[in-house]
mmCIF file of C-alpha atoms in Angstrom:
data_model
loop_
_atom_site.group_PDB
_atom_site.id
_atom_site.type_symbol
_atom_site.label_atom_id
_atom_site.label_comp_id
_atom_site.label_asym_id
_atom_site.label_seq_id
_atom_site.Cartn_x
_atom_site.Cartn_y
_atom_site.Cartn_z
ATOM 1 C CA UNK A 1 -25.353 0.631 -0.779
ATOM 2 C CA UNK A 2 -23.617 3.967 -0.723
ATOM 3 C CA UNK A 3 -24.401 6.063 2.281
ATOM 4 C CA UNK A 4 -23.365 9.603 2.939
ATOM 5 C CA UNK A 5 -23.250 9.305 6.696
ATOM 6 C CA UNK A 6 -22.804 13.057 7.307
ATOM 7 C CA UNK A 7 -26.250 13.667 5.773
ATOM 8 C CA UNK A 8 -28.255 10.884 7.544
ATOM 9 C CA UNK A 9 -31.336 11.587 9.489
ATOM 10 C CA UNK A 10 -31.860 10.136 13.072
ATOM 11 C CA UNK A 11 -33.719 7.099 11.929
ATOM 12 C CA UNK A 12 -30.959 6.208 9.328
ATOM 13 C CA UNK A 13 -28.237 6.744 12.002
ATOM 14 C CA UNK A 14 -30.217 4.307 14.263
ATOM 15 C CA UNK A 15 -30.226 1.629 11.617
ATOM 16 C CA UNK A 16 -26.483 2.262 10.882
ATOM 17 C CA UNK A 17 -25.686 1.782 14.574
ATOM 18 C CA UNK A 18 -27.792 -1.386 14.730
ATOM 19 C CA UNK A 19 -25.759 -2.663 11.762
ATOM 20 C CA UNK A 20 -22.591 -1.870 13.684
ATOM 21 C CA UNK A 21 -23.914 -3.993 16.507
ATOM 22 C CA UNK A 22 -24.163 -6.919 14.128
ATOM 23 C CA UNK A 23 -20.650 -6.386 13.082
ATOM 24 C CA UNK A 24 -19.465 -6.674 16.742
ATOM 25 C CA UNK A 25 -21.869 -9.369 17.576
ATOM 26 C CA UNK A 26 -20.512 -11.663 14.682
ATOM 27 C CA UNK A 27 -16.905 -10.572 14.933
ATOM 28 C CA UNK A 28 -14.543 -13.713 15.098
ATOM 29 C CA UNK A 29 -13.746 -14.736 18.649
ATOM 30 C CA UNK A 30 -10.680 -16.708 17.598
ATOM 31 C CA UNK A 31 -8.424 -17.028 14.515
ATOM 32 C CA UNK A 32 -10.284 -20.085 13.113
ATOM 33 C CA UNK A 33 -13.255 -17.854 12.597
ATOM 34 C CA UNK A 34 -11.276 -15.310 10.413
ATOM 35 C CA UNK A 35 -12.133 -16.055 6.857
ATOM 36 C CA UNK A 36 -9.846 -16.206 3.950
ATOM 37 C CA UNK A 37 -6.681 -14.812 5.617
ATOM 38 C CA UNK A 38 -4.801 -18.050 6.619
ATOM 39 C CA UNK A 39 -1.341 -17.066 5.505
ATOM 40 C CA UNK A 40 -1.244 -13.350 6.601
ATOM 41 C CA UNK A 41 -2.920 -14.333 9.949
ATOM 42 C CA UNK A 42 -0.150 -16.841 10.606
ATOM 43 C CA UNK A 43 2.477 -14.143 9.795
ATOM 44 C CA UNK A 44 0.863 -11.723 12.227
ATOM 45 C CA UNK A 45 0.583 -14.272 14.952
ATOM 46 C CA UNK A 46 4.345 -15.248 14.527
ATOM 47 C CA UNK A 47 5.263 -11.601 14.726
ATOM 48 C CA UNK A 48 3.400 -11.090 18.078
ATOM 49 C CA UNK A 49 4.398 -14.374 19.685
ATOM 50 C CA UNK A 50 8.015 -13.989 18.662
ATOM 51 C CA UNK A 51 8.115 -10.144 19.278
ATOM 52 C CA UNK A 52 11.215 -10.177 21.499
ATOM 53 C CA UNK A 53 13.173 -11.897 18.675
ATOM 54 C CA UNK A 54 11.922 -9.610 15.892
ATOM 55 C CA UNK A 55 14.167 -6.950 14.487
ATOM 56 C CA UNK A 56 11.205 -4.709 13.669
ATOM 57 C CA UNK A 57 8.856 -3.628 16.596
ATOM 58 C CA UNK A 58 5.797 -2.867 14.522
ATOM 59 C CA UNK A 59 3.592 -4.725 11.984
ATOM 60 C CA UNK A 60 1.797 -2.778 9.175
ATOM 61 C CA UNK A 61 -1.320 -4.817 8.231
ATOM 62 C CA UNK A 62 -2.828 -3.588 5.029
ATOM 63 C CA UNK A 63 -5.600 -4.607 2.638
ATOM 64 C CA UNK A 64 -9.021 -3.675 1.193
ATOM 65 C CA UNK A 65 -11.760 -2.232 3.408
ATOM 66 C CA UNK A 66 -13.747 -4.884 5.140
ATOM 67 C CA UNK A 67 -11.238 -7.756 4.643
ATOM 68 C CA UNK A 68 -10.768 -8.508 8.378
ATOM 69 C CA UNK A 69 -7.662 -6.622 9.422
ATOM 70 C CA UNK A 70 -8.970 -5.320 12.653
ATOM 71 C CA UNK A 71 -11.058 -8.316 13.465
ATOM 72 C CA UNK A 72 -7.949 -10.492 13.066
ATOM 73 C CA UNK A 73 -6.154 -8.403 15.670
ATOM 74 C CA UNK A 74 -9.000 -8.691 18.035
ATOM 75 C CA UNK A 75 -9.179 -12.510 17.561
ATOM 76 C CA UNK A 76 -5.521 -12.856 18.172
ATOM 77 C CA UNK A 77 -5.723 -10.796 21.312
ATOM 78 C CA UNK A 78 -8.467 -13.071 22.800
ATOM 79 C CA UNK A 79 -6.823 -16.260 21.735
ATOM 80 C CA UNK A 80 -3.344 -15.316 23.134
ATOM 81 C CA UNK A 81 -4.851 -13.906 26.320
ATOM 82 C CA UNK A 82 -3.244 -10.468 25.750
ATOM 83 C CA UNK A 83 -4.457 -7.039 26.667
ATOM 84 C CA UNK A 84 -5.461 -4.781 23.823
ATOM 85 C CA UNK A 85 -4.635 -1.125 23.754
ATOM 86 C CA UNK A 86 -6.440 0.403 20.822
ATOM 87 C CA UNK A 87 -6.144 3.759 19.173
ATOM 88 C CA UNK A 88 -8.168 4.980 16.068
ATOM 89 C CA UNK A 89 -5.760 7.132 14.217
ATOM 90 C CA UNK A 90 -8.495 9.181 12.478
ATOM 91 C CA UNK A 91 -9.479 10.508 16.028
ATOM 92 C CA UNK A 92 -6.012 11.305 17.354
ATOM 93 C CA UNK A 93 -3.842 12.964 14.788
ATOM 94 C CA UNK A 94 -1.314 14.804 16.923
ATOM 95 C CA UNK A 95 1.800 14.173 18.947
ATOM 96 C CA UNK A 96 0.287 14.955 22.369
ATOM 97 C CA UNK A 97 -2.692 12.543 21.932
ATOM 98 C CA UNK A 98 -0.591 9.732 20.643
ATOM 99 C CA UNK A 99 1.921 10.024 23.376
ATOM 100 C CA UNK A 100 -0.815 10.305 26.076
ATOM 101 C CA UNK A 101 -2.615 7.182 24.918
ATOM 102 C CA UNK A 102 -0.074 4.772 23.788
ATOM 103 C CA UNK A 103 3.194 6.257 25.065
ATOM 104 C CA UNK A 104 2.987 4.904 28.527
ATOM 105 C CA UNK A 105 1.259 1.753 27.270
ATOM 106 C CA UNK A 106 4.071 0.915 25.124
ATOM 107 C CA UNK A 107 6.531 0.740 27.968
ATOM 108 C CA UNK A 108 4.582 -0.457 31.119
ATOM 109 C CA UNK A 109 3.170 -3.916 31.777
ATOM 110 C CA UNK A 110 -0.519 -4.042 32.692
ATOM 111 C CA UNK A 111 -1.878 -4.424 36.126
ATOM 112 C CA UNK A 112 -2.484 -8.132 35.764
ATOM 113 C CA UNK A 113 0.932 -8.777 34.194
ATOM 114 C CA UNK A 114 -0.507 -9.551 30.803
ATOM 115 C CA UNK A 115 1.345 -8.894 27.658
ATOM 116 C CA UNK A 116 -0.119 -6.293 25.296
ATOM 117 C CA UNK A 117 -0.987 -5.600 21.767
ATOM 118 C CA UNK A 118 -0.998 -1.973 20.811
ATOM 119 C CA UNK A 119 -3.358 -1.435 17.886
ATOM 120 C CA UNK A 120 -3.240 1.772 15.741
ATOM 121 C CA UNK A 121 -6.283 1.366 13.600
ATOM 122 C CA UNK A 122 -7.106 3.153 10.310
ATOM 123 C CA UNK A 123 -3.550 4.537 9.856
ATOM 124 C CA UNK A 124 -4.738 6.333 6.657
ATOM 125 C CA UNK A 125 -6.319 8.847 8.980
ATOM 126 C CA UNK A 126 -3.377 9.898 10.930
ATOM 127 C CA UNK A 127 -1.773 12.065 8.264
ATOM 128 C CA UNK A 128 -3.942 14.570 6.787
ATOM 129 C CA UNK A 129 -4.290 18.434 6.758
ATOM 130 C CA UNK A 130 -4.910 18.183 10.507
ATOM 131 C CA UNK A 131 -1.882 16.030 11.274
ATOM 132 C CA UNK A 132 0.329 17.747 13.897
ATOM 133 C CA UNK A 133 3.367 15.551 14.350
ATOM 134 C CA UNK A 134 1.398 12.297 14.693
ATOM 135 C CA UNK A 135 3.465 10.217 12.284
ATOM 136 C CA UNK A 136 6.803 11.376 13.689
ATOM 137 C CA UNK A 137 5.642 10.623 17.148
ATOM 138 C CA UNK A 138 4.324 7.148 16.193
ATOM 139 C CA UNK A 139 7.854 6.413 14.667
ATOM 140 C CA UNK A 140 9.455 7.384 17.970
ATOM 141 C CA UNK A 141 6.980 5.204 20.002
ATOM 142 C CA UNK A 142 7.910 2.147 17.623
ATOM 143 C CA UNK A 143 11.590 2.665 18.394
ATOM 144 C CA UNK A 144 10.971 2.662 22.218
ATOM 145 C CA UNK A 145 8.154 0.124 22.579
ATOM 146 C CA UNK A 146 8.288 -2.967 24.817
ATOM 147 C CA UNK A 147 5.202 -4.504 23.156
ATOM 148 C CA UNK A 148 4.165 -5.211 19.621
ATOM 149 C CA UNK A 149 2.527 -2.387 17.833
ATOM 150 C CA UNK A 150 0.072 -3.406 15.000
ATOM 151 C CA UNK A 151 -1.052 -0.786 12.466
ATOM 152 C CA UNK A 152 -3.842 -1.197 10.028
ATOM 153 C CA UNK A 153 -4.240 0.664 6.625
ATOM 154 C CA UNK A 154 -6.180 0.365 3.466
ATOM 155 C CA UNK A 155 -3.442 1.959 1.309
ATOM 156 C CA UNK A 156 0.058 1.948 2.867
ATOM 157 C CA UNK A 157 2.031 3.009 -0.221
ATOM 158 C CA UNK A 158 1.607 6.700 0.169
ATOM 159 C CA UNK A 159 4.923 8.470 0.421
ATOM 160 C CA UNK A 160 4.009 9.906 3.873
ATOM 161 C CA UNK A 161 4.224 6.297 5.250
ATOM 162 C CA UNK A 162 7.673 5.671 3.852
ATOM 163 C CA UNK A 163 9.535 5.811 7.252
ATOM 164 C CA UNK A 164 6.875 3.763 8.842
ATOM 165 C CA UNK A 165 7.138 1.022 6.212
ATOM 166 C CA UNK A 166 10.884 0.836 6.736
ATOM 167 C CA UNK A 167 10.283 0.262 10.466
ATOM 168 C CA UNK A 168 7.461 -2.181 10.110
ATOM 169 C CA UNK A 169 6.858 -5.801 8.983
ATOM 170 C CA UNK A 170 4.465 -5.564 6.080
ATOM 171 C CA UNK A 171 1.664 -8.076 6.134
ATOM 172 C CA UNK A 172 -0.843 -8.028 3.246
ATOM 173 C CA UNK A 173 -4.386 -9.197 3.942
ATOM 174 C CA UNK A 174 -6.304 -10.443 0.818
ATOM 175 C CA UNK A 175 -9.505 -9.288 -0.752
ATOM 176 C CA UNK A 176 -12.228 -11.657 0.398
ATOM 177 C CA UNK A 177 -13.817 -13.744 -2.342
ATOM 178 C CA UNK A 178 -17.568 -13.553 -2.840
ATOM 179 C CA UNK A 179 -17.842 -17.217 -1.632
ATOM 180 C CA UNK A 180 -16.265 -16.314 1.692
ATOM 181 C CA UNK A 181 -18.544 -13.309 2.097
ATOM 182 C CA UNK A 182 -21.608 -15.324 1.180
ATOM 183 C CA UNK A 183 -20.672 -18.240 3.631
ATOM 184 C CA UNK A 184 -20.505 -15.634 6.428
ATOM 185 C CA UNK A 185 -23.881 -14.153 5.393
ATOM 186 C CA UNK A 186 -25.546 -17.555 5.266
ATOM 187 C CA UNK A 187 -24.295 -18.225 8.858
ATOM 188 C CA UNK A 188 -25.783 -14.843 10.116
ATOM 189 C CA UNK A 189 -29.056 -15.393 8.296
ATOM 190 C CA UNK A 190 -29.506 -18.763 10.087
ATOM 191 C CA UNK A 191 -28.536 -17.277 13.371
ATOM 192 C CA UNK A 192 -30.948 -14.233 13.026
ATOM 193 C CA UNK A 193 -33.809 -16.335 11.458
ATOM 194 C CA UNK A 194 -33.666 -14.479 8.092
ATOM 195 C CA UNK A 195 -35.332 -16.183 5.106
ATOM 196 C CA UNK A 196 -33.342 -15.735 1.833
ATOM 197 C CA UNK A 197 -33.473 -16.549 -1.769
ATOM 198 C CA UNK A 198 -30.155 -18.186 -2.624
ATOM 199 C CA UNK A 199 -29.721 -16.077 -5.787
ATOM 200 C CA UNK A 200 -30.390 -12.890 -3.865
ATOM 201 C CA UNK A 201 -27.750 -13.770 -1.124
ATOM 202 C CA UNK A 202 -25.182 -14.597 -3.903
ATOM 203 C CA UNK A 203 -25.814 -11.332 -5.608
ATOM 204 C CA UNK A 204 -25.575 -9.401 -2.342
ATOM 205 C CA UNK A 205 -22.183 -11.163 -1.641
ATOM 206 C CA UNK A 206 -20.987 -10.247 -5.206
ATOM 207 C CA UNK A 207 -22.038 -6.612 -4.985
ATOM 208 C CA UNK A 208 -20.051 -6.087 -1.695
ATOM 209 C CA UNK A 209 -16.829 -6.730 -3.723
ATOM 210 C CA UNK A 210 -14.927 -8.329 -0.900
ATOM 211 C CA UNK A 211 -16.137 -5.903 1.782
ATOM 212 C CA UNK A 212 -17.661 -8.056 4.457
ATOM 213 C CA UNK A 213 -18.661 -5.120 6.692
ATOM 214 C CA UNK A 214 -20.538 -3.548 3.892
ATOM 215 C CA UNK A 215 -22.294 -6.767 2.936
ATOM 216 C CA UNK A 216 -23.331 -7.167 6.612
ATOM 217 C CA UNK A 217 -24.705 -3.566 6.671
ATOM 218 C CA UNK A 218 -26.752 -4.112 3.447
ATOM 219 C CA UNK A 219 -28.175 -7.383 4.672
ATOM 220 C CA UNK A 220 -29.293 -5.727 7.931
ATOM 221 C CA UNK A 221 -30.957 -2.820 6.068
ATOM 222 C CA UNK A 222 -32.707 -5.054 3.504
ATOM 223 C CA UNK A 223 -34.003 -7.590 5.953
ATOM 224 C CA UNK A 224 -34.729 -5.550 9.136
ATOM 225 C CA UNK A 225 -38.526 -5.312 8.645
ATOM 226 C CA UNK A 226 -39.686 -8.821 7.832
ATOM 227 C CA UNK A 227 -36.497 -10.994 8.167
ATOM 228 C CA UNK A 228 -36.587 -11.803 4.380
ATOM 229 C CA UNK A 229 -34.092 -11.173 1.674
ATOM 230 C CA UNK A 230 -35.344 -11.303 -1.933
ATOM 231 C CA UNK A 231 -34.113 -10.342 -5.409
ATOM 232 C CA UNK A 232 -36.702 -7.585 -5.465
ATOM 233 C CA UNK A 233 -35.213 -6.026 -2.448
ATOM 234 C CA UNK A 234 -31.847 -5.863 -4.024
ATOM 235 C CA UNK A 235 -33.238 -3.368 -6.612
ATOM 236 C CA UNK A 236 -33.357 -0.875 -3.580
ATOM 237 C CA UNK A 237 -29.487 -0.873 -3.557
ATOM 238 C CA UNK A 238 -27.357 1.054 -5.896
ATOM 239 C CA UNK A 239 -23.701 0.591 -6.720
ATOM 240 C CA UNK A 240 -21.201 1.274 -3.902
ATOM 241 C CA UNK A 241 -18.385 3.345 -5.483
ATOM 242 C CA UNK A 242 -15.229 2.910 -3.441
ATOM 243 C CA UNK A 243 -11.570 3.583 -3.819
ATOM 244 C CA UNK A 244 -9.310 0.546 -4.490
ATOM 245 C CA UNK A 245 -5.769 -0.158 -3.593
ATOM 246 C CA UNK A 246 -3.048 0.416 -6.214
ATOM 247 C CA UNK A 247 -2.377 -3.258 -6.081
ATOM 248 C CA UNK A 248 -5.910 -4.070 -7.066
ATOM 249 C CA UNK A 249 -5.901 -1.392 -9.801
ATOM 250 C CA UNK A 250 -2.604 -2.766 -11.346
ATOM 251 C CA UNK A 251 -4.077 -6.391 -11.180
ATOM 252 C CA UNK A 252 -7.259 -5.288 -12.990
ATOM 253 C CA UNK A 253 -5.331 -3.643 -15.769
ATOM 254 C CA UNK A 254 -2.963 -6.594 -16.314
ATOM 255 C CA UNK A 255 -5.657 -9.309 -16.109
ATOM 256 C CA UNK A 256 -8.445 -7.753 -18.261
ATOM 257 C CA UNK A 257 -8.908 -7.307 -21.970
ATOM 258 C CA UNK A 258 -11.872 -4.949 -21.395
ATOM 259 C CA UNK A 259 -10.912 -1.334 -21.921
ATOM 260 C CA UNK A 260 -13.861 -0.234 -19.732
ATOM 261 C CA UNK A 261 -12.772 -2.333 -16.737
ATOM 262 C CA UNK A 262 -9.159 -1.102 -17.057
ATOM 263 C CA UNK A 263 -10.192 2.589 -17.261
ATOM 264 C CA UNK A 264 -12.525 2.244 -14.271
ATOM 265 C CA UNK A 265 -9.723 0.696 -12.263
ATOM 266 C CA UNK A 266 -7.675 3.871 -12.845
ATOM 267 C CA UNK A 267 -10.633 6.037 -11.914
ATOM 268 C CA UNK A 268 -11.115 4.195 -8.594
ATOM 269 C CA UNK A 269 -7.540 4.199 -7.384
ATOM 270 C CA UNK A 270 -6.407 7.152 -5.322
ATOM 271 C CA UNK A 271 -2.697 7.178 -6.343
ATOM 272 C CA UNK A 272 -1.459 9.613 -9.078
ATOM 273 C CA UNK A 273 -0.363 8.370 -12.527
ATOM 274 C CA UNK A 274 3.370 8.742 -11.770
ATOM 275 C CA UNK A 275 3.072 6.268 -9.046
ATOM 276 C CA UNK A 276 0.926 3.975 -11.233
ATOM 277 C CA UNK A 277 3.515 4.001 -14.061
ATOM 278 C CA UNK A 278 6.210 2.701 -11.659
ATOM 279 C CA UNK A 279 3.953 -0.133 -10.534
ATOM 280 C CA UNK A 280 3.092 -1.107 -14.085
ATOM 281 C CA UNK A 281 6.779 -0.822 -15.145
ATOM 282 C CA UNK A 282 7.740 -3.322 -12.335
ATOM 283 C CA UNK A 283 4.937 -5.841 -12.922
ATOM 284 C CA UNK A 284 4.428 -5.957 -16.669
ATOM 285 C CA UNK A 285 7.208 -8.554 -17.208
ATOM 286 C CA UNK A 286 5.737 -10.791 -14.609
ATOM 287 C CA UNK A 287 2.344 -10.951 -16.315
ATOM 288 C CA UNK A 288 2.965 -10.545 -20.021
ATOM 289 C CA UNK A 289 5.081 -13.533 -21.221
ATOM 290 C CA UNK A 290 5.020 -13.070 -25.018
ATOM 291 C CA UNK A 291 7.758 -10.657 -26.178
ATOM 292 C CA UNK A 292 5.510 -8.769 -28.813
ATOM 293 C CA UNK A 293 2.779 -8.197 -26.168
ATOM 294 C CA UNK A 294 5.287 -6.931 -23.585
ATOM 295 C CA UNK A 295 6.814 -4.676 -26.265
ATOM 296 C CA UNK A 296 3.364 -3.226 -27.081
ATOM 297 C CA UNK A 297 2.623 -2.664 -23.382
ATOM 298 C CA UNK A 298 5.906 -0.893 -22.806
ATOM 299 C CA UNK A 299 5.182 1.315 -25.929
ATOM 300 C CA UNK A 300 2.027 2.448 -24.311
ATOM 301 C CA UNK A 301 3.809 3.077 -21.064
ATOM 302 C CA UNK A 302 6.377 5.160 -22.862
ATOM 303 C CA UNK A 303 3.736 7.233 -24.679
ATOM 304 C CA UNK A 304 2.242 8.061 -21.263
ATOM 305 C CA UNK A 305 5.606 9.132 -20.145
ATOM 306 C CA UNK A 306 5.954 11.380 -23.094
ATOM 307 C CA UNK A 307 2.761 13.024 -22.470
ATOM 308 C CA UNK A 308 3.510 13.490 -18.771
ATOM 309 C CA UNK A 309 6.703 15.290 -19.912
ATOM 310 C CA UNK A 310 4.565 17.598 -22.094
ATOM 311 C CA UNK A 311 2.311 18.398 -19.181
ATOM 312 C CA UNK A 312 5.270 19.403 -17.189
ATOM 313 C CA UNK A 313 6.665 21.602 -19.861
ATOM 314 C CA UNK A 314 3.619 23.233 -21.110
ATOM 315 C CA UNK A 315 1.259 22.827 -17.993
ATOM 316 C CA UNK A 316 -1.407 21.554 -20.429
ATOM 317 C CA UNK A 317 -3.361 19.214 -18.127
ATOM 318 C CA UNK A 318 -5.939 18.071 -20.651
ATOM 319 C CA UNK A 319 -3.114 15.592 -21.707
ATOM 320 C CA UNK A 320 -4.109 13.614 -18.506
ATOM 321 C CA UNK A 321 -6.939 12.054 -20.475
ATOM 322 C CA UNK A 322 -4.327 10.518 -22.961
ATOM 323 C CA UNK A 323 -2.210 9.267 -20.152
ATOM 324 C CA UNK A 324 -5.243 7.612 -18.570
ATOM 325 C CA UNK A 325 -6.096 5.889 -21.867
ATOM 326 C CA UNK A 326 -2.464 4.771 -22.489
ATOM 327 C CA UNK A 327 -1.965 3.284 -19.013
ATOM 328 C CA UNK A 328 -5.441 1.768 -18.879
ATOM 329 C CA UNK A 329 -6.779 0.618 -22.232
ATOM 330 C CA UNK A 330 -3.493 0.604 -24.018
ATOM 331 C CA UNK A 331 -1.669 -1.713 -21.547
ATOM 332 C CA UNK A 332 -4.781 -3.893 -21.055
ATOM 333 C CA UNK A 333 -5.382 -4.407 -24.804
ATOM 334 C CA UNK A 334 -1.613 -5.019 -25.619
ATOM 335 C CA UNK A 335 -2.236 -8.631 -24.959
ATOM 336 C CA UNK A 336 -4.300 -10.876 -27.292
ATOM 337 C CA UNK A 337 -5.797 -12.914 -24.499
ATOM 338 C CA UNK A 338 -6.020 -13.023 -20.661
ATOM 339 C CA UNK A 339 -3.258 -14.696 -18.711
ATOM 340 C CA UNK A 340 -4.454 -17.072 -16.104
ATOM 341 C CA UNK A 341 -2.708 -17.916 -12.868
ATOM 342 C CA UNK A 342 -1.555 -15.824 -9.898
ATOM 343 C CA UNK A 343 0.882 -12.943 -10.271
ATOM 344 C CA UNK A 344 2.324 -11.257 -7.213
ATOM 345 C CA UNK A 345 2.126 -7.526 -7.656
ATOM 346 C CA UNK A 346 4.985 -5.670 -6.014
ATOM 347 C CA UNK A 347 5.903 -1.999 -5.685
ATOM 348 C CA UNK A 348 8.203 -0.548 -8.332
ATOM 349 C CA UNK A 349 11.804 -0.586 -7.289
ATOM 350 C CA UNK A 350 13.142 1.815 -9.905
ATOM 351 C CA UNK A 351 13.361 4.740 -7.509
ATOM 352 C CA UNK A 352 14.880 2.657 -4.783
ATOM 353 C CA UNK A 353 17.377 1.201 -7.246
ATOM 354 C CA UNK A 354 18.347 4.742 -8.411
ATOM 355 C CA UNK A 355 18.850 5.749 -4.748
ATOM 356 C CA UNK A 356 21.022 2.670 -4.103
ATOM 357 C CA UNK A 357 22.997 3.245 -7.181
ATOM 358 C CA UNK A 358 23.543 7.024 -6.219
ATOM 359 C CA UNK A 359 24.675 6.000 -2.667
ATOM 360 C CA UNK A 360 27.035 3.323 -4.036
ATOM 361 C CA UNK A 361 28.543 5.713 -6.645
ATOM 362 C CA UNK A 362 28.418 8.783 -4.531
ATOM 363 C CA UNK A 363 32.246 9.157 -4.227
ATOM 364 C CA UNK A 364 32.749 8.363 -7.905
ATOM 365 C CA UNK A 365 30.209 11.040 -8.833
ATOM 366 C CA UNK A 366 32.069 13.650 -6.620
ATOM 367 C CA UNK A 367 35.409 12.737 -8.339
ATOM 368 C CA UNK A 368 33.685 13.069 -11.777
ATOM 369 C CA UNK A 369 32.398 16.517 -10.887
ATOM 370 C CA UNK A 370 35.905 17.674 -10.095
ATOM 371 C CA UNK A 371 37.404 16.128 -13.244
ATOM 372 C CA UNK A 372 34.677 17.640 -15.344
ATOM 373 C CA UNK A 373 35.394 21.106 -13.953
ATOM 374 C CA UNK A 374 39.155 20.827 -14.387
ATOM 375 C CA UNK A 375 39.032 19.349 -17.858
ATOM 376 C CA UNK A 376 36.035 21.299 -19.209
ATOM 377 C CA UNK A 377 33.972 18.147 -20.133
ATOM 378 C CA UNK A 378 30.556 16.711 -19.189
ATOM 379 C CA UNK A 379 30.095 14.950 -15.824
ATOM 380 C CA UNK A 380 28.744 11.890 -17.546
ATOM 381 C CA UNK A 381 31.901 11.661 -19.767
ATOM 382 C CA UNK A 382 34.069 12.134 -16.763
ATOM 383 C CA UNK A 383 32.196 9.549 -14.687
ATOM 384 C CA UNK A 384 32.284 6.968 -17.475
ATOM 385 C CA UNK A 385 35.681 7.439 -19.222
ATOM 386 C CA UNK A 386 38.006 9.578 -16.997
ATOM 387 C CA UNK A 387 37.463 8.071 -13.466
ATOM 388 C CA UNK A 388 38.658 4.598 -14.531
ATOM 389 C CA UNK A 389 41.777 6.109 -15.948
ATOM 390 C CA UNK A 390 42.494 8.032 -12.714
ATOM 391 C CA UNK A 391 41.834 4.865 -10.773
ATOM 392 C CA UNK A 392 44.508 3.012 -12.708
ATOM 393 C CA UNK A 393 46.925 5.878 -12.083
ATOM 394 C CA UNK A 394 46.184 5.731 -8.353
ATOM 395 C CA UNK A 395 47.008 1.939 -8.271
ATOM 396 C CA UNK A 396 50.124 2.011 -10.525
ATOM 397 C CA UNK A 397 51.746 5.464 -10.410
ATOM 398 C CA UNK A 398 51.472 7.010 -6.864
ATOM 399 C CA UNK A 399 53.798 9.939 -7.688
ATOM 400 C CA UNK A 400 51.738 11.146 -10.677
ATOM 401 C CA UNK A 401 48.455 10.432 -8.812
ATOM 402 C CA UNK A 402 49.499 12.479 -5.859
ATOM 403 C CA UNK A 403 50.252 15.486 -8.008
ATOM 404 C CA UNK A 404 46.802 15.078 -9.887
ATOM 405 C CA UNK A 405 45.048 14.653 -6.489
ATOM 406 C CA UNK A 406 46.404 17.914 -5.359
ATOM 407 C CA UNK A 407 45.438 19.688 -8.597
ATOM 408 C CA UNK A 408 41.943 18.341 -8.360
ATOM 409 C CA UNK A 409 41.547 18.905 -4.677
ATOM 410 C CA UNK A 410 40.609 15.319 -3.889
ATOM 411 C CA UNK A 411 39.935 14.488 -0.212
ATOM 412 C CA UNK A 412 41.114 11.543 1.761
ATOM 413 C CA UNK A 413 37.956 9.299 1.065
ATOM 414 C CA UNK A 414 38.182 10.020 -2.598
ATOM 415 C CA UNK A 415 41.868 9.056 -2.718
ATOM 416 C CA UNK A 416 41.163 5.814 -0.789
ATOM 417 C CA UNK A 417 38.326 5.017 -3.072
ATOM 418 C CA UNK A 418 40.474 5.403 -6.210
ATOM 419 C CA UNK A 419 43.432 3.367 -4.640
ATOM 420 C CA UNK A 420 41.125 0.511 -3.700
ATOM 421 C CA UNK A 421 41.227 -2.516 -5.978
ATOM 422 C CA UNK A 422 37.460 -2.986 -5.543
ATOM 423 C CA UNK A 423 36.736 0.489 -6.795
#
């Protein structure tokens, strides 16, 4: 069920708060009760237990809404006997608040000499229009902390979190299957004495789309009067529209042959089309195994890139509709049938590879610029054809090379690079 909490009346707010009490009442008390997250939970536990040997001092736990990220941290804290220092990032977006709440906690042992886990929940809320140095302060606290910092986020791939990602161990929590959600709802129904129709409970679990918290809220609202859940009551619910992560959006596009499903995936994701193109570019070869299908998919991807260029040149934003069709329906329908099996979706490395290449070739590029200026040719031609020639000269004719170096105005690092046999 979709609720606009800002417009609720007092009665509706009361029911929402009661549903929240259920969420707390049935939150897992130990890691064995955390559902569907065995591998990421093990990674998080290892990070906390072996914190003093870890190179990175923070963990960034990410995944869809309601998949158990925060509950897992609570369960681990109880199980390990640690103290929990919690900060909800949406409530404290500035440097002073962050430093006041977790600054001292990150350095000082507790009164009872327990170790601590510092939880920064809902990281997505820390950097908005109201952010006043919050992210920068959090990065400094990570560098200085004596205790593990665990951050949770629904969508960690936003550019504003780039520095935090580099400083953190990334741990991905999975979207819960409807069977896991249904199993939990059954347990709560038995505990609360709620009579339910099996088909109604299954449909409720499916409608939650992996969001256990939402499923629990819906169950409470539907069964609060007479402790019964029926198919007729499900008609009172309407679809919950929610944003999905870019990983889920890419997975839907690659796995479906339904144009409508692919287009809806693009509508529900928050990221822009530039970012989506990088993700598709990276993951298409992992999913599409037939050369002709991969070729068709990349053709649609290239058409989207062409129209993106036209938008930049002409500022004609109606072309976004074409980009949406090319990236969604075009890529999805490039395959003749669905591919089965699991595909690990990863962030596109193209930008990172370009940055690494530029760093690696920074000196060569600076030499090419000086050669191009002196010989009145393009920088690309100088980079490709002339730099190797000067390199040979540096290694075999030092007298001539010295004269050329003075003419071009090469510095010491550039001379050393050219003279190196590894250059």
